[in-house]
mmCIF file with all atom_site columns, C-alpha atoms and ligand atoms in Angstrom:
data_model
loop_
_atom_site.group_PDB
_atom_site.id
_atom_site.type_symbol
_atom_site.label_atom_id
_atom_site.label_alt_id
_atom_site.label_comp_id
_atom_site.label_asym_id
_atom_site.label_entity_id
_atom_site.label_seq_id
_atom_site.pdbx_PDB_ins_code
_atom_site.Cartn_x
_atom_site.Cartn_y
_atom_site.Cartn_z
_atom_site.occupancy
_atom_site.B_iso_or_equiv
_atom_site.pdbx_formal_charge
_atom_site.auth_seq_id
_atom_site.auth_comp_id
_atom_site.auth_asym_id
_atom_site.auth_atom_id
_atom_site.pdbx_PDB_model_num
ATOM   1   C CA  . UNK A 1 1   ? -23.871 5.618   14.663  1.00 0.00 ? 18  UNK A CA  1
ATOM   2   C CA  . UNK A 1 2   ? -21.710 6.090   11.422  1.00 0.00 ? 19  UNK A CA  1
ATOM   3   C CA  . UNK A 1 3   ? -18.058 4.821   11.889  1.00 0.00 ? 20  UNK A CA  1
ATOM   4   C CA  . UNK A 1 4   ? -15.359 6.298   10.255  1.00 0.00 ? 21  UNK A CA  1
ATOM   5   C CA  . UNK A 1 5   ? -11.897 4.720   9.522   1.00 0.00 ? 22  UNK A CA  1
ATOM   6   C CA  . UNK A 1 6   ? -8.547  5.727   8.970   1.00 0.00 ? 23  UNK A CA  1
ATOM   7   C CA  . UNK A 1 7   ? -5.338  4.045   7.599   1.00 0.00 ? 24  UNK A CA  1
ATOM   8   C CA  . UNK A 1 8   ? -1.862  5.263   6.597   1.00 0.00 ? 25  UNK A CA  1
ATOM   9   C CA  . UNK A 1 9   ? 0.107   4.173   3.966   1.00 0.00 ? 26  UNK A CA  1
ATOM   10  C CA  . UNK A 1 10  ? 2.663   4.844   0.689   1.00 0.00 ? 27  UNK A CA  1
ATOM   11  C CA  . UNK A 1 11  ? 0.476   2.268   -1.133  1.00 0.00 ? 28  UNK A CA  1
ATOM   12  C CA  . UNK A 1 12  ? 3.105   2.213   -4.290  1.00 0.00 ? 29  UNK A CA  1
ATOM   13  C CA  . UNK A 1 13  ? 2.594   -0.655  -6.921  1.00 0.00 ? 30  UNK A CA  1
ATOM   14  C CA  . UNK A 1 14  ? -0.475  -1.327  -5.394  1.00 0.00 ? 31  UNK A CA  1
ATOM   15  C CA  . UNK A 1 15  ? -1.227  -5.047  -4.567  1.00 0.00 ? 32  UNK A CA  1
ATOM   16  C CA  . UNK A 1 16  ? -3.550  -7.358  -3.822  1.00 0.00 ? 33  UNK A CA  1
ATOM   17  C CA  . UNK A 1 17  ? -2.458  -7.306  0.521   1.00 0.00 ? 34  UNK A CA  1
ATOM   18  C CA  . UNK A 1 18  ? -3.121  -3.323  0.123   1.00 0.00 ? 35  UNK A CA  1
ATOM   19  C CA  . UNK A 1 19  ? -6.818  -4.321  -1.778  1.00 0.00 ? 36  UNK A CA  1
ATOM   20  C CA  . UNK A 1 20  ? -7.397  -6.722  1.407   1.00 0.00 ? 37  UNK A CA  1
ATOM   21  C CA  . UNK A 1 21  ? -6.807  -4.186  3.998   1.00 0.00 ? 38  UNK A CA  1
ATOM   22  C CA  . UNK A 1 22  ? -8.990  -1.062  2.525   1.00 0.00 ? 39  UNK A CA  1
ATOM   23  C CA  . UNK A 1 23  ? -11.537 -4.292  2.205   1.00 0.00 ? 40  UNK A CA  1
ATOM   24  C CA  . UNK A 1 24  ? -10.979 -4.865  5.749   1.00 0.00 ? 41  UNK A CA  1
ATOM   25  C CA  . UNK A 1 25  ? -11.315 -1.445  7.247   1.00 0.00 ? 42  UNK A CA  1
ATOM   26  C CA  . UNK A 1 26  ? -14.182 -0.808  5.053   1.00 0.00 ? 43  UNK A CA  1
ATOM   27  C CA  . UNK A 1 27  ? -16.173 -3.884  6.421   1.00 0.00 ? 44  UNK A CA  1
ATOM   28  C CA  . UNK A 1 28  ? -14.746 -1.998  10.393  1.00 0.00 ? 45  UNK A CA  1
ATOM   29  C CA  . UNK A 1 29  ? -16.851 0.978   9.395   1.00 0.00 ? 46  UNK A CA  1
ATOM   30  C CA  . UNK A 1 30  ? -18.958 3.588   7.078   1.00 0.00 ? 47  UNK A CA  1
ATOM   31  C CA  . UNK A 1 31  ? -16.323 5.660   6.176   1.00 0.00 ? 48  UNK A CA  1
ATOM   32  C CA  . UNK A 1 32  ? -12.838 4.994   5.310   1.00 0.00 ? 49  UNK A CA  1
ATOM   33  C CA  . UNK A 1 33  ? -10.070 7.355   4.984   1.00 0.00 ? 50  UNK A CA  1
ATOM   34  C CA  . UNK A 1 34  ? -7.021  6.350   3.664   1.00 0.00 ? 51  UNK A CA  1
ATOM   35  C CA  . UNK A 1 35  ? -3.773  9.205   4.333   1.00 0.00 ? 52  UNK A CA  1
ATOM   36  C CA  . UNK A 1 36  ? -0.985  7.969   1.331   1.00 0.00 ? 53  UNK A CA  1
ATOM   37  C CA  . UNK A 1 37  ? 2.240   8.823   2.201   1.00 0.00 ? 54  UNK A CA  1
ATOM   38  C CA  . UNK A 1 38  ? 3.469   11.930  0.118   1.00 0.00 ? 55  UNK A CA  1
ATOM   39  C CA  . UNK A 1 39  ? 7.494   11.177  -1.586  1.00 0.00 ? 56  UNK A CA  1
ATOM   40  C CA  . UNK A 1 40  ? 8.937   13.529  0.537   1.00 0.00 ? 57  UNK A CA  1
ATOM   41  C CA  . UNK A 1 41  ? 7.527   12.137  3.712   1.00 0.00 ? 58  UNK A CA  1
ATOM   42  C CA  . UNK A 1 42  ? 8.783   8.154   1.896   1.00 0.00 ? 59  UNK A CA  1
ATOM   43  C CA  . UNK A 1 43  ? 11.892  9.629   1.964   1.00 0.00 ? 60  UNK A CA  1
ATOM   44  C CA  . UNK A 1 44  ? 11.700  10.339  5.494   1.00 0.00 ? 61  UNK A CA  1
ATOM   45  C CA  . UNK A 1 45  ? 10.760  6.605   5.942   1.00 0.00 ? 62  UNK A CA  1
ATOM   46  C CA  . UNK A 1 46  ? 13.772  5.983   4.154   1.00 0.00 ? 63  UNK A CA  1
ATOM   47  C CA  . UNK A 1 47  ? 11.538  4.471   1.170   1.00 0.00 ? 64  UNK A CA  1
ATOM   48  C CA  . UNK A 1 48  ? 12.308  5.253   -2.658  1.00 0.00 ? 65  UNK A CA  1
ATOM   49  C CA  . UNK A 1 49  ? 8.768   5.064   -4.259  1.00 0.00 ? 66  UNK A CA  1
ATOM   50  C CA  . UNK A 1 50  ? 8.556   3.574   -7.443  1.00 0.00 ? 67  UNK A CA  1
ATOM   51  C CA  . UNK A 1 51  ? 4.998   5.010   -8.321  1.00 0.00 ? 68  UNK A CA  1
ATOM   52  C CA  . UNK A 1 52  ? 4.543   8.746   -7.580  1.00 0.00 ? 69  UNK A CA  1
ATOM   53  C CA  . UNK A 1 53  ? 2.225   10.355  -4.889  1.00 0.00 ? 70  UNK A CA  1
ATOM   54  C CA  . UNK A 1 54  ? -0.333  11.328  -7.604  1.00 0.00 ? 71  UNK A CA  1
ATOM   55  C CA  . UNK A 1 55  ? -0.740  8.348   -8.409  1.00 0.00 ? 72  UNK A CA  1
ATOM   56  C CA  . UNK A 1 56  ? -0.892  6.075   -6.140  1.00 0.00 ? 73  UNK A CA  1
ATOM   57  C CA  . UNK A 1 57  ? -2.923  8.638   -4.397  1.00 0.00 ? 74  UNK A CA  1
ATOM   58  C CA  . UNK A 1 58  ? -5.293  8.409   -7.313  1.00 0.00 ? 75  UNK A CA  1
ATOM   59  C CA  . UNK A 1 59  ? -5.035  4.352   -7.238  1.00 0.00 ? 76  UNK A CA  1
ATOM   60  C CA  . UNK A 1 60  ? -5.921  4.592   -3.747  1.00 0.00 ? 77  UNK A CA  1
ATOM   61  C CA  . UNK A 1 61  ? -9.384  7.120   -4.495  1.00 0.00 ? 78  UNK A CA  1
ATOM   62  C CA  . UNK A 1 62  ? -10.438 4.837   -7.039  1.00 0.00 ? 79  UNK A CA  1
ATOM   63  C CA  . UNK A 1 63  ? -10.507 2.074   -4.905  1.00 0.00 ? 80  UNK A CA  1
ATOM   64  C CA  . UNK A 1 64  ? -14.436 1.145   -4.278  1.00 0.00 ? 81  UNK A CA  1
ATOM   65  C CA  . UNK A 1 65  ? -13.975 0.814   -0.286  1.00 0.00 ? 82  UNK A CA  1
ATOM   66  C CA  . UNK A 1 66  ? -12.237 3.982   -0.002  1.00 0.00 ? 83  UNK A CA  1
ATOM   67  C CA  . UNK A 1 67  ? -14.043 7.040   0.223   1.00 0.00 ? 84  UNK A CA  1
ATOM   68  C CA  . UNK A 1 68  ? -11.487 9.811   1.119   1.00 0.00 ? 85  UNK A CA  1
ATOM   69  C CA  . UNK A 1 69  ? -7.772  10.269  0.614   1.00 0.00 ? 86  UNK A CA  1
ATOM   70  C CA  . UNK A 1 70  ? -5.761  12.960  2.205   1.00 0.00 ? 87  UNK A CA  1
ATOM   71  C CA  . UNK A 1 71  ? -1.614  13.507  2.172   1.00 0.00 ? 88  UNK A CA  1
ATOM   72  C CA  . UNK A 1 72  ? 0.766   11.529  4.998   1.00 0.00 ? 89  UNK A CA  1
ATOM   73  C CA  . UNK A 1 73  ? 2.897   14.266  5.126   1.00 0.00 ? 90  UNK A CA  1
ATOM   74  C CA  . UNK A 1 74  ? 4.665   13.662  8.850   1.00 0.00 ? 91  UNK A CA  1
ATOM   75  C CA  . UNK A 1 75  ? 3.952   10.866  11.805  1.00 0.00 ? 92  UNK A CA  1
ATOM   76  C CA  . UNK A 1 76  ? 2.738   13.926  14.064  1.00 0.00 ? 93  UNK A CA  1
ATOM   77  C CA  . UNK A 1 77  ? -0.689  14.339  11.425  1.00 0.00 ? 94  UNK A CA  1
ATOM   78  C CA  . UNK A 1 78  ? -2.025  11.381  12.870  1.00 0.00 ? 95  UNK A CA  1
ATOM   79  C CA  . UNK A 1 79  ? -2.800  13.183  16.343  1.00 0.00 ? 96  UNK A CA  1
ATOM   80  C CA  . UNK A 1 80  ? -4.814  16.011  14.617  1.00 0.00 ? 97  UNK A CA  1
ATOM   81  C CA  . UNK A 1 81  ? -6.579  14.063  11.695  1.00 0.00 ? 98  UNK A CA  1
ATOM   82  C CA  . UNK A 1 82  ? -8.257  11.957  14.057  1.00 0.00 ? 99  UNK A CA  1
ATOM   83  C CA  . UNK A 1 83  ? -9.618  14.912  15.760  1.00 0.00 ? 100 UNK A CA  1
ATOM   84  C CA  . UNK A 1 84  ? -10.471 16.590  12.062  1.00 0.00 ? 101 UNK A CA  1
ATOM   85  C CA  . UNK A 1 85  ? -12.518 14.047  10.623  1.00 0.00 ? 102 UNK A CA  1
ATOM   86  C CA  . UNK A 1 86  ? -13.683 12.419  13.745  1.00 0.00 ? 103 UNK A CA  1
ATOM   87  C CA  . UNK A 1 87  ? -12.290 9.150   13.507  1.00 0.00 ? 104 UNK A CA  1
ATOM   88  C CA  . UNK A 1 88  ? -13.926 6.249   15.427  1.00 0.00 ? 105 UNK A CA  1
ATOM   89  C CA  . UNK A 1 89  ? -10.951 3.507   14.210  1.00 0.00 ? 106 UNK A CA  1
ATOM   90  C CA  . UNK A 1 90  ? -7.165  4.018   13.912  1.00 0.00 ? 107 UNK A CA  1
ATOM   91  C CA  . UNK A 1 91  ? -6.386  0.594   12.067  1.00 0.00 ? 108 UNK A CA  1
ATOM   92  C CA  . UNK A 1 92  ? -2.976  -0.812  10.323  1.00 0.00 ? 109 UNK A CA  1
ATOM   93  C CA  . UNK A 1 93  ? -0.935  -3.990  9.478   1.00 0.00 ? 110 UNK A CA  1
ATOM   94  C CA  . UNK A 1 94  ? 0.779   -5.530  11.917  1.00 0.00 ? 111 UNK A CA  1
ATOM   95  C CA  . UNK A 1 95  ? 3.956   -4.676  11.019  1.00 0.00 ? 112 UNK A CA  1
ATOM   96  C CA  . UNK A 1 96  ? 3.124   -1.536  13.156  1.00 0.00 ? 113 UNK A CA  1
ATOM   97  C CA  . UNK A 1 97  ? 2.236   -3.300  16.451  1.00 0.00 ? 114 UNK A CA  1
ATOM   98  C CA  . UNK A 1 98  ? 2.669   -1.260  19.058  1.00 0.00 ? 115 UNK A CA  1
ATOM   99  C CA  . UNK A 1 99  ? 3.749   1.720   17.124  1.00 0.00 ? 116 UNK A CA  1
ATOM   100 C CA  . UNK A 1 100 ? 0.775   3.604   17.264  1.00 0.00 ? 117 UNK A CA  1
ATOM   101 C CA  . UNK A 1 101 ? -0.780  2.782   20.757  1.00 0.00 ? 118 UNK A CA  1
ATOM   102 C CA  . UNK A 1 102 ? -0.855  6.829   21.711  1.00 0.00 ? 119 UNK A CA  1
ATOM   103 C CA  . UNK A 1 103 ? -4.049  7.282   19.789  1.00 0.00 ? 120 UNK A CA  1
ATOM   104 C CA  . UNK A 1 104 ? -6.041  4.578   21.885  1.00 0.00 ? 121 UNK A CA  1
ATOM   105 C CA  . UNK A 1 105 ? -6.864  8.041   24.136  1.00 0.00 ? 122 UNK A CA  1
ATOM   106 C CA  . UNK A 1 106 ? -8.775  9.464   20.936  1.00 0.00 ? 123 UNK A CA  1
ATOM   107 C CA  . UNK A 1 107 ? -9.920  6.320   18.830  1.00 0.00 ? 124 UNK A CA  1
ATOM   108 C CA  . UNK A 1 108 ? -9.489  2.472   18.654  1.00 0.00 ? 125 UNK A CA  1
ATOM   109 C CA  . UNK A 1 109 ? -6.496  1.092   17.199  1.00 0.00 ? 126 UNK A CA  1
ATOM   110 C CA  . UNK A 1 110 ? -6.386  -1.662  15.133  1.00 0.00 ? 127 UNK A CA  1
ATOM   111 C CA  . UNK A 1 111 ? -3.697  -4.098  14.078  1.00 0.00 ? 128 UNK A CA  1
ATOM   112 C CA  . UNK A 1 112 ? -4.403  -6.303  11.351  1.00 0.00 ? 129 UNK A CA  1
ATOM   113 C CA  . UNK A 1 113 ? -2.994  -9.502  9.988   1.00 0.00 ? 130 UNK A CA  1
ATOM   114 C CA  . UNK A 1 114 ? -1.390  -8.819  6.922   1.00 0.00 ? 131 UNK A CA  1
ATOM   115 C CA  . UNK A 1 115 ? -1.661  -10.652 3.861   1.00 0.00 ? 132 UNK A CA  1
ATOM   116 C CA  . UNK A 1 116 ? 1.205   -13.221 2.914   1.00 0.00 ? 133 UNK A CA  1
ATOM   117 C CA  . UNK A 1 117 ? 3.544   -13.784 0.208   1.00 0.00 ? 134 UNK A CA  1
ATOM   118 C CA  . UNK A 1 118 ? 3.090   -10.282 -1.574  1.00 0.00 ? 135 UNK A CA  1
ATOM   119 C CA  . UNK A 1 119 ? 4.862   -7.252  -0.683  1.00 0.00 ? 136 UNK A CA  1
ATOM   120 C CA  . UNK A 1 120 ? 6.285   -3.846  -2.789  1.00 0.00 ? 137 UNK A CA  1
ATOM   121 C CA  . UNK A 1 121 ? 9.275   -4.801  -1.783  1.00 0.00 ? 138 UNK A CA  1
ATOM   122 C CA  . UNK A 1 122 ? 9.360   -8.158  -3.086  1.00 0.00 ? 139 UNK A CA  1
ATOM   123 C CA  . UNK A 1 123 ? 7.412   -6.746  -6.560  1.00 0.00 ? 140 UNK A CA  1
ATOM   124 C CA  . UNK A 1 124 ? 10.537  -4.679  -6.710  1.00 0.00 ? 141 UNK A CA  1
ATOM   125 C CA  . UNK A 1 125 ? 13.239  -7.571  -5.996  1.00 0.00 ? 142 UNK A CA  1
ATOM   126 C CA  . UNK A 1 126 ? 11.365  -9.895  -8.873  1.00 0.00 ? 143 UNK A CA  1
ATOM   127 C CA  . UNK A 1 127 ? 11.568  -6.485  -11.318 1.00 0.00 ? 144 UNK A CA  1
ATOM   128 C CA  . UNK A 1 128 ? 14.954  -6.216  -11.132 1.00 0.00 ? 145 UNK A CA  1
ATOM   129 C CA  . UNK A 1 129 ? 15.871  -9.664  -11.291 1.00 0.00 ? 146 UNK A CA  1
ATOM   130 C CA  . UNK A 1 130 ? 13.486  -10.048 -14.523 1.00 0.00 ? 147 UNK A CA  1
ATOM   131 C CA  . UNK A 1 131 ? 15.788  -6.829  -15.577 1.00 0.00 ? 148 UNK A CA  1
ATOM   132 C CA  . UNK A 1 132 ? 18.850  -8.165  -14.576 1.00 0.00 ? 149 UNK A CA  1
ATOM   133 C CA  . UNK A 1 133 ? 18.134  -10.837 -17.316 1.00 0.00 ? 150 UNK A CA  1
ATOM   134 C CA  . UNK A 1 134 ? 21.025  -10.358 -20.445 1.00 0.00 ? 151 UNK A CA  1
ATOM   135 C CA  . UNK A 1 135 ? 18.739  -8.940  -23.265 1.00 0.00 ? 152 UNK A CA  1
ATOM   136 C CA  . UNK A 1 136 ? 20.284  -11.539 -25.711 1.00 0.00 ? 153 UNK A CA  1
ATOM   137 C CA  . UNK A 1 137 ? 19.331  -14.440 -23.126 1.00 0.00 ? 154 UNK A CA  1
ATOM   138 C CA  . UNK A 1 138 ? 15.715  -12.758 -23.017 1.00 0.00 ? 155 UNK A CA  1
ATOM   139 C CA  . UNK A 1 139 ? 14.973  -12.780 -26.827 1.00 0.00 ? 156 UNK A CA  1
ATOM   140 C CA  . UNK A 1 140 ? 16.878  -16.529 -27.057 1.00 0.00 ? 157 UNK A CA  1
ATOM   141 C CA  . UNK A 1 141 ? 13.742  -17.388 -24.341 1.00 0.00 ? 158 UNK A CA  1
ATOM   142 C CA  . UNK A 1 142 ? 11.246  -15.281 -26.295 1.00 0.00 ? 159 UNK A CA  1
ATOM   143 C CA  . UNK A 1 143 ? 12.438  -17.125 -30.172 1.00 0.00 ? 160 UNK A CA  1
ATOM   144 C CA  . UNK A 1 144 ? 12.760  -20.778 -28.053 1.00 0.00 ? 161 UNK A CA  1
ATOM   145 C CA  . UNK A 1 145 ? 8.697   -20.376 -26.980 1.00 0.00 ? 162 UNK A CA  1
ATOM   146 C CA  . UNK A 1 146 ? 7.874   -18.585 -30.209 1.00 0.00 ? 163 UNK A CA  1
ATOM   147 C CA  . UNK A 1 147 ? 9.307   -22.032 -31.896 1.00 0.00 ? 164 UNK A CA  1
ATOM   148 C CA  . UNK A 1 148 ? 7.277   -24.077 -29.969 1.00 0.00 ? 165 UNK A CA  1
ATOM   149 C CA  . UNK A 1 149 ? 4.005   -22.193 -30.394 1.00 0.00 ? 166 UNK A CA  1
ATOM   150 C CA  . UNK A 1 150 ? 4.666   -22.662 -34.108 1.00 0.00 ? 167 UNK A CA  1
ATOM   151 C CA  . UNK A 1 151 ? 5.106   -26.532 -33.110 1.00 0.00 ? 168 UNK A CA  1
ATOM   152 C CA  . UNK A 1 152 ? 2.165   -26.412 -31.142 1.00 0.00 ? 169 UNK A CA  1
ATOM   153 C CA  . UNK A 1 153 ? -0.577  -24.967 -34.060 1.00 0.00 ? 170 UNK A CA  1
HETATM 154 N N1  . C2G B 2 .   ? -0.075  -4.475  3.949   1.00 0.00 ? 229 C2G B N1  1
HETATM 155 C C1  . C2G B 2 .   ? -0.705  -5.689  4.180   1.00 0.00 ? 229 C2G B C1  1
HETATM 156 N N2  . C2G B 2 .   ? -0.230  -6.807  3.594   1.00 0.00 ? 229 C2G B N2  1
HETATM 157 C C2  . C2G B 2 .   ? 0.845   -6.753  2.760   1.00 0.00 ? 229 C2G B C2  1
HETATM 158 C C3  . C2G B 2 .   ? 1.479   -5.521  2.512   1.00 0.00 ? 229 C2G B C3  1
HETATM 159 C C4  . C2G B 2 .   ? 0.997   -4.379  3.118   1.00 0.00 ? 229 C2G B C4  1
HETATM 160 O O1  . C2G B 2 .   ? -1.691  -5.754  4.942   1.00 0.00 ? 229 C2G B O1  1
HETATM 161 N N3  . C2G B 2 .   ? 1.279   -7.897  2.172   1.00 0.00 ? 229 C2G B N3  1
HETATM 162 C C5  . C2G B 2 .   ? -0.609  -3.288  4.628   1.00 0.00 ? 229 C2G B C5  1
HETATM 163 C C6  . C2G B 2 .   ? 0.414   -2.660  5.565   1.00 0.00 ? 229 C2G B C6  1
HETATM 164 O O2  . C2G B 2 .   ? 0.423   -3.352  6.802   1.00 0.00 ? 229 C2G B O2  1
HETATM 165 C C7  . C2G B 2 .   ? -0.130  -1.239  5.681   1.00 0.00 ? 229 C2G B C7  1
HETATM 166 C C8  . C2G B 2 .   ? -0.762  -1.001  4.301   1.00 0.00 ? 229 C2G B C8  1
HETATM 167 O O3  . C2G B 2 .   ? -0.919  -2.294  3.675   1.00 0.00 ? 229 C2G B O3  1
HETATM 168 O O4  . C2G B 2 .   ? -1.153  -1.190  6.677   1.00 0.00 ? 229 C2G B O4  1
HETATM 169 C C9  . C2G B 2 .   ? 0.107   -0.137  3.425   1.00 0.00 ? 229 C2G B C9  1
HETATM 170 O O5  . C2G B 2 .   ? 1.389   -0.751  3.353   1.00 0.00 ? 229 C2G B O5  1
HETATM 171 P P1  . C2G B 2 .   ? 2.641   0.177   2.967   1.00 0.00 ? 229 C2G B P1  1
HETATM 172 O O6  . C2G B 2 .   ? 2.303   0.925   1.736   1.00 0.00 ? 229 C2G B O6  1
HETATM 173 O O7  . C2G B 2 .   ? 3.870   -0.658  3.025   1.00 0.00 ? 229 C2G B O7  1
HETATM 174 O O8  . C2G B 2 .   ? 2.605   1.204   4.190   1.00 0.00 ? 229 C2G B O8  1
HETATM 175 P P2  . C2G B 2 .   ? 3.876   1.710   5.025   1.00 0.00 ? 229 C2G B P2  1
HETATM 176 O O9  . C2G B 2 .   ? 4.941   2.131   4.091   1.00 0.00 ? 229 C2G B O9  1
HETATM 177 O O10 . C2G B 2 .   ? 4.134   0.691   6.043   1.00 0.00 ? 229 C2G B O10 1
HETATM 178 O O11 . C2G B 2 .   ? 3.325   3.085   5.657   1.00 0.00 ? 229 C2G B O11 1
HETATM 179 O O12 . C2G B 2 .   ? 2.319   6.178   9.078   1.00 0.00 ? 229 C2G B O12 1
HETATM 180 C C10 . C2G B 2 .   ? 2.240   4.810   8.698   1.00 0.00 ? 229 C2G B C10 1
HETATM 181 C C11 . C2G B 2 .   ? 3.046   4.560   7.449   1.00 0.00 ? 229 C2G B C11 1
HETATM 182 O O13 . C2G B 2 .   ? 2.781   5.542   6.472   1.00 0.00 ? 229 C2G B O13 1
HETATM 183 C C12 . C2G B 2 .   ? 2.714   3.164   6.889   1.00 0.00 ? 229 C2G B C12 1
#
């Protein structure tokens, strides 16, 4: 009988632990359904997106194990989407333990490891430290290695 997954998520500056999850959830089941959180729910979350809904809405789509994406527009959806599109799995990192145990009366729920050493938030951390950088100390770098290419032909 044809499973059907669903995960929530804001998904912005997609990375390679997001990629590893959809690939998870899609080897959990036949269909996966992926609800990206909308900027005005983020800001709820207290979370400044980067990337706008659009588009990381339209990263999300394009991603070969997903095959649905709908709005996360409030924590309440959850109850009713797995009702609307008949969801079989509830599944999520781990960071959410616990959090979202009231769906095991309408689906399973899944935690799942999640992957190591990547994370928006530390994307965003090396951006603005690689922005923090004096311009004049950036093109000093950028003439030093252009020198040594030259030495290196
Ligand atoms: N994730 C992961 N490994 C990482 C980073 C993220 O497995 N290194 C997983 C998270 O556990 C989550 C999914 O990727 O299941 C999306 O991560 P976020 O975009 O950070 O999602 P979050 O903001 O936690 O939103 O209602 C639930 C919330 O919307 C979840």
């Amino acid at each position: 009988m044809a499973k059907t997954v669903i995960t929530y998520g804001t998904f912005d500056m997609f990375h390679i632990g997001h990629l590893n999850l959809l690939k998870r959830l899609s080897e959990m089941g036949d269909q996966v359904i992926v609800a990206v959180s909308t900027d005005e729910f983020n800001e709820g979350k207290g979370k400044k997106t980067l990337i706008p809904y659009e588009q990381r809405a339209a990263i999300v789509e394009s991603v070969k194990y997903v095959d649905k994406v709908i709005p996360e527009e409030t924590w309440e959806q959850k109850l009713t989407d797995v009702k609307k599109y008949n969801i079989d799995i509830f599944a999520i990192g781990k960071d959410w333990e616990g959090k979202f145990d009231f769906l095991k009366d309408l689906c399973e729920v899944v935690y799942l490891e999640r992957t190591s050493n990547i994370s928006t938030t530390e994307l965003k951390r090396s951006l603005t430290r690689f922005l923090s950088i004096p311009h004049k100390d950036l093109m000093k770098a950028f003439e030093a290695l252009e020198m040594l290419r030259r030495d290196l032909e």
